[in-house]
Coordinates of C-alpha atoms and ligand atoms in Angstrom, one line a residue:
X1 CA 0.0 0.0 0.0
X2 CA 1.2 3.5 -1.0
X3 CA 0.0 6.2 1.4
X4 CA 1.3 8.9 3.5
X5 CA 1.7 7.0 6.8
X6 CA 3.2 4.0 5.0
X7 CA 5.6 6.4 3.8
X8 CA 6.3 7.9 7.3
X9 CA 6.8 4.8 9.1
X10 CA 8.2 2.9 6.5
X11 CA 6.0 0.1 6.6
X12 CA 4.3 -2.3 3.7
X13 CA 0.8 -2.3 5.5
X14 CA -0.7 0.0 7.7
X15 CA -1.5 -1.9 10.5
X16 CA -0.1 -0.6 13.4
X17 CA 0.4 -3.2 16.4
X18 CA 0.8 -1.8 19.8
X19 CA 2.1 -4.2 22.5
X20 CA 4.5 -5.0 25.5
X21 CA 5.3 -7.9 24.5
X22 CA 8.6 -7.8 21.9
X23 CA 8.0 -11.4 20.3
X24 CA 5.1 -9.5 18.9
X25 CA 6.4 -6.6 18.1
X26 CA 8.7 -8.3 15.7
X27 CA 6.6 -10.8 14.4
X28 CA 4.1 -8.1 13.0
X29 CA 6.7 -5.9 11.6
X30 CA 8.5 -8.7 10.0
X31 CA 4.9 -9.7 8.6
X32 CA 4.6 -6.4 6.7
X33 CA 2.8 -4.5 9.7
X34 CA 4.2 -2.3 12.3
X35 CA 5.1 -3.3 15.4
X36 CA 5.3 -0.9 18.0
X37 CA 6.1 -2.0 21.5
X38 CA 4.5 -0.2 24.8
X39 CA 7.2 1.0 26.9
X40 CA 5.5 1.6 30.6
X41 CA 6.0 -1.8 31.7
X42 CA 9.7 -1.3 31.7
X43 CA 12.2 0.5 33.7
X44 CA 14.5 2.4 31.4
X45 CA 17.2 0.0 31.6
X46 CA 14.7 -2.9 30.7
X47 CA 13.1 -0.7 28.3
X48 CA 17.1 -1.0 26.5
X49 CA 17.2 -4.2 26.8
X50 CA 14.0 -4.8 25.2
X51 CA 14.9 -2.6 22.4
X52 CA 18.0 -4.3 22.0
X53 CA 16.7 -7.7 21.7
X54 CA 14.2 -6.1 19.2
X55 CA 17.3 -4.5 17.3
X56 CA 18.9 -7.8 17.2
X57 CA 15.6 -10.4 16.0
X58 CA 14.1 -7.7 13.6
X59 CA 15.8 -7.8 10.6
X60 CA 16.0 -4.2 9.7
X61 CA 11.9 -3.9 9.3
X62 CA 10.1 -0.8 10.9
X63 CA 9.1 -0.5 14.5
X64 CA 7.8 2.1 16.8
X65 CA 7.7 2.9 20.8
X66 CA 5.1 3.9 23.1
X67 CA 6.2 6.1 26.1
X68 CA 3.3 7.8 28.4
X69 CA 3.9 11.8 29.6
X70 CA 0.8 12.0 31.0
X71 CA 0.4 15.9 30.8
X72 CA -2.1 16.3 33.9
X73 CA -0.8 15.5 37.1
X74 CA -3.5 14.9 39.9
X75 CA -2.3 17.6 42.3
X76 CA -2.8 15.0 45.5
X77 CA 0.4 13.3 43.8
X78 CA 2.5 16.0 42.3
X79 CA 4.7 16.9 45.2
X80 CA 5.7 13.5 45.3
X81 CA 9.6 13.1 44.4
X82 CA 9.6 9.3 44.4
X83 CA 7.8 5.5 44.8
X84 CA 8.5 5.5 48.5
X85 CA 6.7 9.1 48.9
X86 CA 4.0 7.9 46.7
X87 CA 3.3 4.4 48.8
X88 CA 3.6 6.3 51.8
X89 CA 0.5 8.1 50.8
X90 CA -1.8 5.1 50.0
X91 CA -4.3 4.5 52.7
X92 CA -4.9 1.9 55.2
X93 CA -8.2 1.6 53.8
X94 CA -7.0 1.2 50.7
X95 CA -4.9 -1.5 51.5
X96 CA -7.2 -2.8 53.8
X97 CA -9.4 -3.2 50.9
X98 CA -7.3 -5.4 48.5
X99 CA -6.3 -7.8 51.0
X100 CA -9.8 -8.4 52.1
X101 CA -10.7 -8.8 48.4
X102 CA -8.0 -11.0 47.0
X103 CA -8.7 -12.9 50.4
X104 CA -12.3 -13.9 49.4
X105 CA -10.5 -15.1 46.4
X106 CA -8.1 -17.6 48.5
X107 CA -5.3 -14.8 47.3
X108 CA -3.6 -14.1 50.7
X109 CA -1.7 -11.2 50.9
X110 CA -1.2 -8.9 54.5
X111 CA -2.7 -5.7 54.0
X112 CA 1.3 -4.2 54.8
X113 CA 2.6 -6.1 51.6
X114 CA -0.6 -4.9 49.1
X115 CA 1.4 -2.1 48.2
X116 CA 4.7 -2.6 46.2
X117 CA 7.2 -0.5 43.7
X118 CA 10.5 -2.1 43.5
X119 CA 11.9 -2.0 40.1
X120 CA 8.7 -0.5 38.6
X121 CA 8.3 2.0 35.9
X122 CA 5.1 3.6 37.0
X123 CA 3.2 6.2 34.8
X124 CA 5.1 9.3 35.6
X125 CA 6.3 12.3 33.3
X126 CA 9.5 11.4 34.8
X127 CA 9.6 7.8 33.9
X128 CA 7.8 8.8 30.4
X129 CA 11.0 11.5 29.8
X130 CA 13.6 8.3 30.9
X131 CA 12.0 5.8 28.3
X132 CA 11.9 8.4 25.6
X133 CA 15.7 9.2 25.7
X134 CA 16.0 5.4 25.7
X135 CA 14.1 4.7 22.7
X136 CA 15.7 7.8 20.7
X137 CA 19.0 5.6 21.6
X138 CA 17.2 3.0 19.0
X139 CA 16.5 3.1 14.9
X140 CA 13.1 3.4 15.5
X141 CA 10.5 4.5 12.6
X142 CA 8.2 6.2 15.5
X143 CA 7.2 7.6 18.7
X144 CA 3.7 7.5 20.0
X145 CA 2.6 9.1 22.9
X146 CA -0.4 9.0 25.0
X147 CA -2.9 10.6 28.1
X148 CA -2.2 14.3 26.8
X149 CA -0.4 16.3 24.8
X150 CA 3.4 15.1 23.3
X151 CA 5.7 17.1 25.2
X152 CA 7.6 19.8 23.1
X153 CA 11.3 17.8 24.2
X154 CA 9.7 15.0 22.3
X155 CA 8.5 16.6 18.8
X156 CA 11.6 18.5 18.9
X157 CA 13.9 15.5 19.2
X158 CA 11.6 13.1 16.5
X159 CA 12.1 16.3 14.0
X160 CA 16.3 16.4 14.8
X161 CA 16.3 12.6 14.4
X162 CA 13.4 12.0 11.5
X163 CA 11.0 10.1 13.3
X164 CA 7.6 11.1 13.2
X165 CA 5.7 11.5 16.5
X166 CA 2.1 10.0 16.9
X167 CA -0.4 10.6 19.4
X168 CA -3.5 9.3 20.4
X169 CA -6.3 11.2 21.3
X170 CA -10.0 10.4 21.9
X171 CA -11.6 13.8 21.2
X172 CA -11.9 15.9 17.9
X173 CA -10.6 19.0 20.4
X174 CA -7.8 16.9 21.5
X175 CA -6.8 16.1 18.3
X176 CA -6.7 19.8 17.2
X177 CA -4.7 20.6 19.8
X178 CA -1.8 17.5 19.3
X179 CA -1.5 19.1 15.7
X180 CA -1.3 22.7 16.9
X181 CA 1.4 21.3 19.1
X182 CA 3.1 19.6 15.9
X183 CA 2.8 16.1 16.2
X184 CA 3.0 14.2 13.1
X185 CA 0.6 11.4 12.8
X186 CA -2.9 11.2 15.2
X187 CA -4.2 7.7 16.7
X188 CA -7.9 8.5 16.9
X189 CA -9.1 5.7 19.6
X190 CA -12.7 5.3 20.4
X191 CA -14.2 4.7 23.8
X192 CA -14.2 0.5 22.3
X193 CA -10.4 0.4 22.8
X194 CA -8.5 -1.5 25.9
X195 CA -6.5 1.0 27.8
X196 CA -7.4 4.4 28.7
X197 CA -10.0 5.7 26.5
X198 CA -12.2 8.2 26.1
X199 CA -15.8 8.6 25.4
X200 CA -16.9 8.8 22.0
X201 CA -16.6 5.6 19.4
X202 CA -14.6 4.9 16.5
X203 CA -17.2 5.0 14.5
X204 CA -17.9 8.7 14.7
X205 CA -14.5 10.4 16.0
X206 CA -12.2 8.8 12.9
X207 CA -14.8 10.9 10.2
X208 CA -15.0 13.8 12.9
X209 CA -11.1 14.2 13.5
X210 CA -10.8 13.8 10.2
X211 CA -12.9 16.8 8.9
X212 CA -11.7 18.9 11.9
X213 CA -7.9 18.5 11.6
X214 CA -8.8 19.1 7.6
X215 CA -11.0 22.0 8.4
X216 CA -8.1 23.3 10.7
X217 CA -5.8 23.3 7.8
X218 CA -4.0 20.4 9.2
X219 CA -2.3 17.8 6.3
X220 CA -2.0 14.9 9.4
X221 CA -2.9 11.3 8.5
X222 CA -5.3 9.5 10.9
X223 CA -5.4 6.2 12.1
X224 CA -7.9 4.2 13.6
X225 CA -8.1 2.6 16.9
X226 CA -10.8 1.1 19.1
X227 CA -12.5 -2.0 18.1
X228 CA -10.6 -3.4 15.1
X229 CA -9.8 -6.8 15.4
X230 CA -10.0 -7.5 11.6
X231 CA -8.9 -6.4 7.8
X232 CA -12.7 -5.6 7.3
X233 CA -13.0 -3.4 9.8
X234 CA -9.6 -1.3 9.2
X235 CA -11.2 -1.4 5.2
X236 CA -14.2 0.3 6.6
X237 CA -12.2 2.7 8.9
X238 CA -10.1 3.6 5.9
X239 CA -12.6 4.2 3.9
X240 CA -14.0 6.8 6.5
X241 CA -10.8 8.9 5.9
X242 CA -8.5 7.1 8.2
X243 CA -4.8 5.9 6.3
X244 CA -4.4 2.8 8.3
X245 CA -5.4 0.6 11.7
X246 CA -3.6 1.3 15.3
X247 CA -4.6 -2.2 17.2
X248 CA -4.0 -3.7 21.2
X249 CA -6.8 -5.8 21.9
X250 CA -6.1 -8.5 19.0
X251 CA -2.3 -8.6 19.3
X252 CA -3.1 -10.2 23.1
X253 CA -4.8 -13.7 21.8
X254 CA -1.7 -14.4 20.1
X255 CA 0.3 -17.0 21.4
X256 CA 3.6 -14.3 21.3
X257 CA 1.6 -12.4 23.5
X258 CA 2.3 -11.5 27.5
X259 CA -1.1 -12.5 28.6
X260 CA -1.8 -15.6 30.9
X261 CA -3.4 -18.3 29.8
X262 CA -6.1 -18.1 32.2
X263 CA -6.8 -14.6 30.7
X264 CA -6.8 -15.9 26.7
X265 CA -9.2 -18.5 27.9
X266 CA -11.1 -15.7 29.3
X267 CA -10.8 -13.6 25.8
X268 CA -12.2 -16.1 24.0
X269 CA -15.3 -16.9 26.1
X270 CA -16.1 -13.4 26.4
X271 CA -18.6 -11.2 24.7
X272 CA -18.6 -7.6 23.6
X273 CA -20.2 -6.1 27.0
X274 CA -17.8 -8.0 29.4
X275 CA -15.3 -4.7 29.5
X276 CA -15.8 -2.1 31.3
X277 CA -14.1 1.4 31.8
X278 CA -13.1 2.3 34.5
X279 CA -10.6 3.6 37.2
X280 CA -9.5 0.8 39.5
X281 CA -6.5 -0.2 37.5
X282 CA -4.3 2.8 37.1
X283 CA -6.5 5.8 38.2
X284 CA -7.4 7.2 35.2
X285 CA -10.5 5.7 32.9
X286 CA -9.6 2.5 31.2
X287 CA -11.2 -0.7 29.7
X288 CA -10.5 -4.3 31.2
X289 CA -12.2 -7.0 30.9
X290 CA -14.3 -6.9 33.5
X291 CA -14.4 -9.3 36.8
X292 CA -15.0 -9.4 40.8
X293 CA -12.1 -6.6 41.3
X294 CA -14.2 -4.0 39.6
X295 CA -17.5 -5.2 40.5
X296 CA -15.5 -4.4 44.0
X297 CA -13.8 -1.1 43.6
X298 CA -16.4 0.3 41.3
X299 CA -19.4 -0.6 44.3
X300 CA -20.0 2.1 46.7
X301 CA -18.6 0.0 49.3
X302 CA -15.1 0.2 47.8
X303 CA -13.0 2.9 49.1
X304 CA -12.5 4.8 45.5
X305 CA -10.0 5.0 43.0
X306 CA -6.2 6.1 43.7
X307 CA -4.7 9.0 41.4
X308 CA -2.3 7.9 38.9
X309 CA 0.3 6.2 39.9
X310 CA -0.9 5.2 43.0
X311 CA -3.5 3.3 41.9
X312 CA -1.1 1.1 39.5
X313 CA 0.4 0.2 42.4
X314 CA -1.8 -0.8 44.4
X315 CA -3.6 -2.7 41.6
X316 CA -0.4 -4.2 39.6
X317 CA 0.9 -6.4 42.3
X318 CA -1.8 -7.3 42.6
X319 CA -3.1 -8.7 39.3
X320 CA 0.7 -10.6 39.4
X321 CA -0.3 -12.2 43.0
X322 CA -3.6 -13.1 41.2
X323 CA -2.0 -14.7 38.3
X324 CA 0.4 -16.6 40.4
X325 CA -2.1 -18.2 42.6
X326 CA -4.3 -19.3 39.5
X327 CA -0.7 -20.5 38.5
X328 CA -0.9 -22.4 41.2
X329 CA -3.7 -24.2 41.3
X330 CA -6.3 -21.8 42.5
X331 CA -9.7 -22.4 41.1
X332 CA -11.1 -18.9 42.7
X333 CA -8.9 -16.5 41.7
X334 CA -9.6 -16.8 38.1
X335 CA -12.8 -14.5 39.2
X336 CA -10.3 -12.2 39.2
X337 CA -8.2 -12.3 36.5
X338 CA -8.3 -9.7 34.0
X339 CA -6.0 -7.2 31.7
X340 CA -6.7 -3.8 29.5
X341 CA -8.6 -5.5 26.3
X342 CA -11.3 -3.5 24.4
X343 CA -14.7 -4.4 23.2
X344 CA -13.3 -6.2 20.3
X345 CA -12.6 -9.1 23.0
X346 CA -16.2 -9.9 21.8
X347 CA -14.7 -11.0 18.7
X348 CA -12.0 -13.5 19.6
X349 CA -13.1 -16.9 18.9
X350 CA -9.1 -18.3 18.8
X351 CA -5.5 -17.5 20.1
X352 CA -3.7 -17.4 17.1
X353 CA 0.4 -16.8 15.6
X354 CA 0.7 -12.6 15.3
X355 CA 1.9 -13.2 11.7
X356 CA -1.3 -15.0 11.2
X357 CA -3.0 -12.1 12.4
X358 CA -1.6 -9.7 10.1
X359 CA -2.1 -12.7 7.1
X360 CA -5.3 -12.3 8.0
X361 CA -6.0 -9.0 8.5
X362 CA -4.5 -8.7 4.9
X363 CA -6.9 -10.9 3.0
X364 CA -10.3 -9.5 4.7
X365 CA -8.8 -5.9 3.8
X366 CA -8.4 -7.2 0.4
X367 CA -12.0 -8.8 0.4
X368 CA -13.6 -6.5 1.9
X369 CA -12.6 -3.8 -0.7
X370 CA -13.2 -6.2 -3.6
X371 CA -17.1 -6.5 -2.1
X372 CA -17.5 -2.9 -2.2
X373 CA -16.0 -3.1 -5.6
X374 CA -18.0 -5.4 -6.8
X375 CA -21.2 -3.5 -5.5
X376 CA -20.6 -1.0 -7.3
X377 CA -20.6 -2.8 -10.7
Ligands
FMN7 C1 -3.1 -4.4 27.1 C2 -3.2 -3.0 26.6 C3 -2.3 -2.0 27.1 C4 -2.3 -0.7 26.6 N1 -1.4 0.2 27.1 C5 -1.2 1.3 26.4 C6 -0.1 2.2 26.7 O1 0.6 1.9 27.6 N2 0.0 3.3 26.0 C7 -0.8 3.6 24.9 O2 -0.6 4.6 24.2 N3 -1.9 2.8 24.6 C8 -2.1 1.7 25.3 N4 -3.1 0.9 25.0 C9 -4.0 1.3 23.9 C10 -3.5 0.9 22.5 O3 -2.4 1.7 22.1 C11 -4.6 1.0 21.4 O4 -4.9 2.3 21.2 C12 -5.9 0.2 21.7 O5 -5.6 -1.1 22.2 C13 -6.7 0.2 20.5 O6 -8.0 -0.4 20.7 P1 -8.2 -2.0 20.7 O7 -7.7 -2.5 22.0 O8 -9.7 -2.1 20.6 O9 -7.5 -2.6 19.5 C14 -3.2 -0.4 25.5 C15 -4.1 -1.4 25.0 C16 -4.1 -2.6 25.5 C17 -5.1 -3.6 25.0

């Protein structure tokens, strides 16, 4: 395919992949897609040696990063200089809370050890700025970045160093103001999308960012995120003025991904309305699948969500104690399990290869345009 954004990221096909897991990463890019790999997981110095690995298995294709700078910083946490500060302020209730729940669930955990931050990143501007300088250390094709606008230090340095800068917005207003700011390519995600999302759905915000940023005089190419889990789809979003797909959910039935097992079992069984956005995972609105934890926080009974980061860490070690124990051998605390995945999770039927996901994606593009084609005849 011959568009702008192919052109940008230097990619055959523009399916954009976004993941933390690297296998998959690579796989899609070396498929013809573009991998790009999610870098909040990772301390800067395992963000490097994630990057490296990637350097090493890619083979020279394309591949992007995805740092977070969240531009709004709850003021409750912004005096906060570092993890210890932050835990320090997390509540006995709080913790209180999650050890009584994972308890019901045979998960046992003292409410003194809920809370823990060694070696993790944590969604800061801090840690965002760390794992950007790291992955301008890399040949990578792009930079996305996400939960406000890209800081100036980042479009300045993707200018110097030729790699465009995406980010990902779910308003039309947001989106005016990421190209006023000069980023190069905008990820328009609709309130379908795992992760932290925003209100409106793909369906409408791709053609309305689309004729805003045109209105505004903007000449930025579009993708489209939220929902897409196959070629037909990304044909249709293309077709309302988007140049390409940006994908999470489908990337995490694939047996490269990082998910559990216990959790791609749980993909497959469940429908379209088992997600749910919310703020018990990392303090800001974002989908899951849903499950006893946020039936819990999300009750009036629970004690309320933590501000970002706080919230991450009460809820991360958690989710990992969760997975261990089903690990384990316990039955309950599969109630529990769950991840980011969007709506889309309605549509998995199969865990299948990531390079079979973009062979796929491929041929329904390609059918799906031929239908229309053939309609119009
Ligand atoms: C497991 C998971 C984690 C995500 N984490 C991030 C993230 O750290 N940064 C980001 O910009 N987007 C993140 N997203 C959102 C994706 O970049 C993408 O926009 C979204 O998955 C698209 O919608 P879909 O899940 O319906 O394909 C995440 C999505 C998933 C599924």
């Amino acid at each position: 395919m011959n568009n702008a954004v192919c052109r940008m990221a230097g990619c055959e096909f523009p399916l954009f992949a976004f993941s933390h897991c690297r296998d998959v990463v690579v796989a899609v890019s070396k498929a013809g897609g573009f991998g790009v790999l999610g870098a909040t997981r990772f301390t800067p110095d395992q963000l490097e040696e994630e990057l490296a690995w990637i350097d090493a298995h890619i083979d020279g294709a394309p591949y992007g990063v995805d740092v977070l700078v969240p531009e709004i910083v709850d003021p409750r946490v912004a005096e906060f200089q570092d993890n210890a500060q932050r835990a320090a302020a997390i509540s006995e209730q709080h913790r209180q809370f999650t050890a009584e729940l994972l308890g019901q669930y045979g998960v046992d955990v003292s409410p003194q050890d809920v809370v823990r931050y060694e070696g993790r990143a944590g969604i800061t501007p801090e840690n965002g700025y760390a794992q950007m300088e790291v992955a301008f250390r890399h040949p990578i094709k792009l930079i996305a970045n996400a939960l406000g606008i890209a800081p100036p230090k980042m479009i300045e340095e993707g200018k110097k160093r030729g790699v465009p800068v995406a980010a990902l917005v779910g308003a039309k207003e947001h989106a005016l103001r990421q190209a006023a700011a000069g980023v190069d390519i905008i990820v328009a995600q609709g309130t379908e999308a795992g992760g932290h999302c925003g209100e409106v759905s793909t369906l409408v915000l791709i053609p309305e960012v689309v004729r805003a940023l045109k209105g505004a005089g903007h000449n930025i190419p579009v993708l489209a995120a939220g929902g897409i889990m196959t070629g037909a789809q990304m044909a249709g979003m293309m077709a309302a003025g988007a140049q390409g797909a940006w994908t999470g959910s489908v990337w995490l039935a694939t047996t490269e991904s990082e998910t559990s097992e216990a959790f791609r079992d749980k993909m497959v069984a469940a429908r379209s309305r088992d997600t749910v956005r919310s703020r018990s995972r990392t303090g800001k609105p974002a989908r899951q699948l849903k499950t006893a934890w946020h039936e819990a926080w999300d009750s009036a009974q629970g004690p309320g969500p933590l501000p970002m980061p706080l919230m991450g860490m009460v809820s991360e070690p958690a989710f990992q104690r969760i997975e261990k124990s089903v690990v384990n051998g316990n039955e309950a605390a599969r109630d529990l399990v769950s991840y980011f995945v969007g709506q889309g999770v309605g549509l998995v039927d199969q865990v299948r290869s990531a390079k079979g996901v973009v062979q796929d994606f491929r041929e329904e593009f390609i059918e799906a345009v031929a239908e229309l084609n053939g309609m119009l005849g």
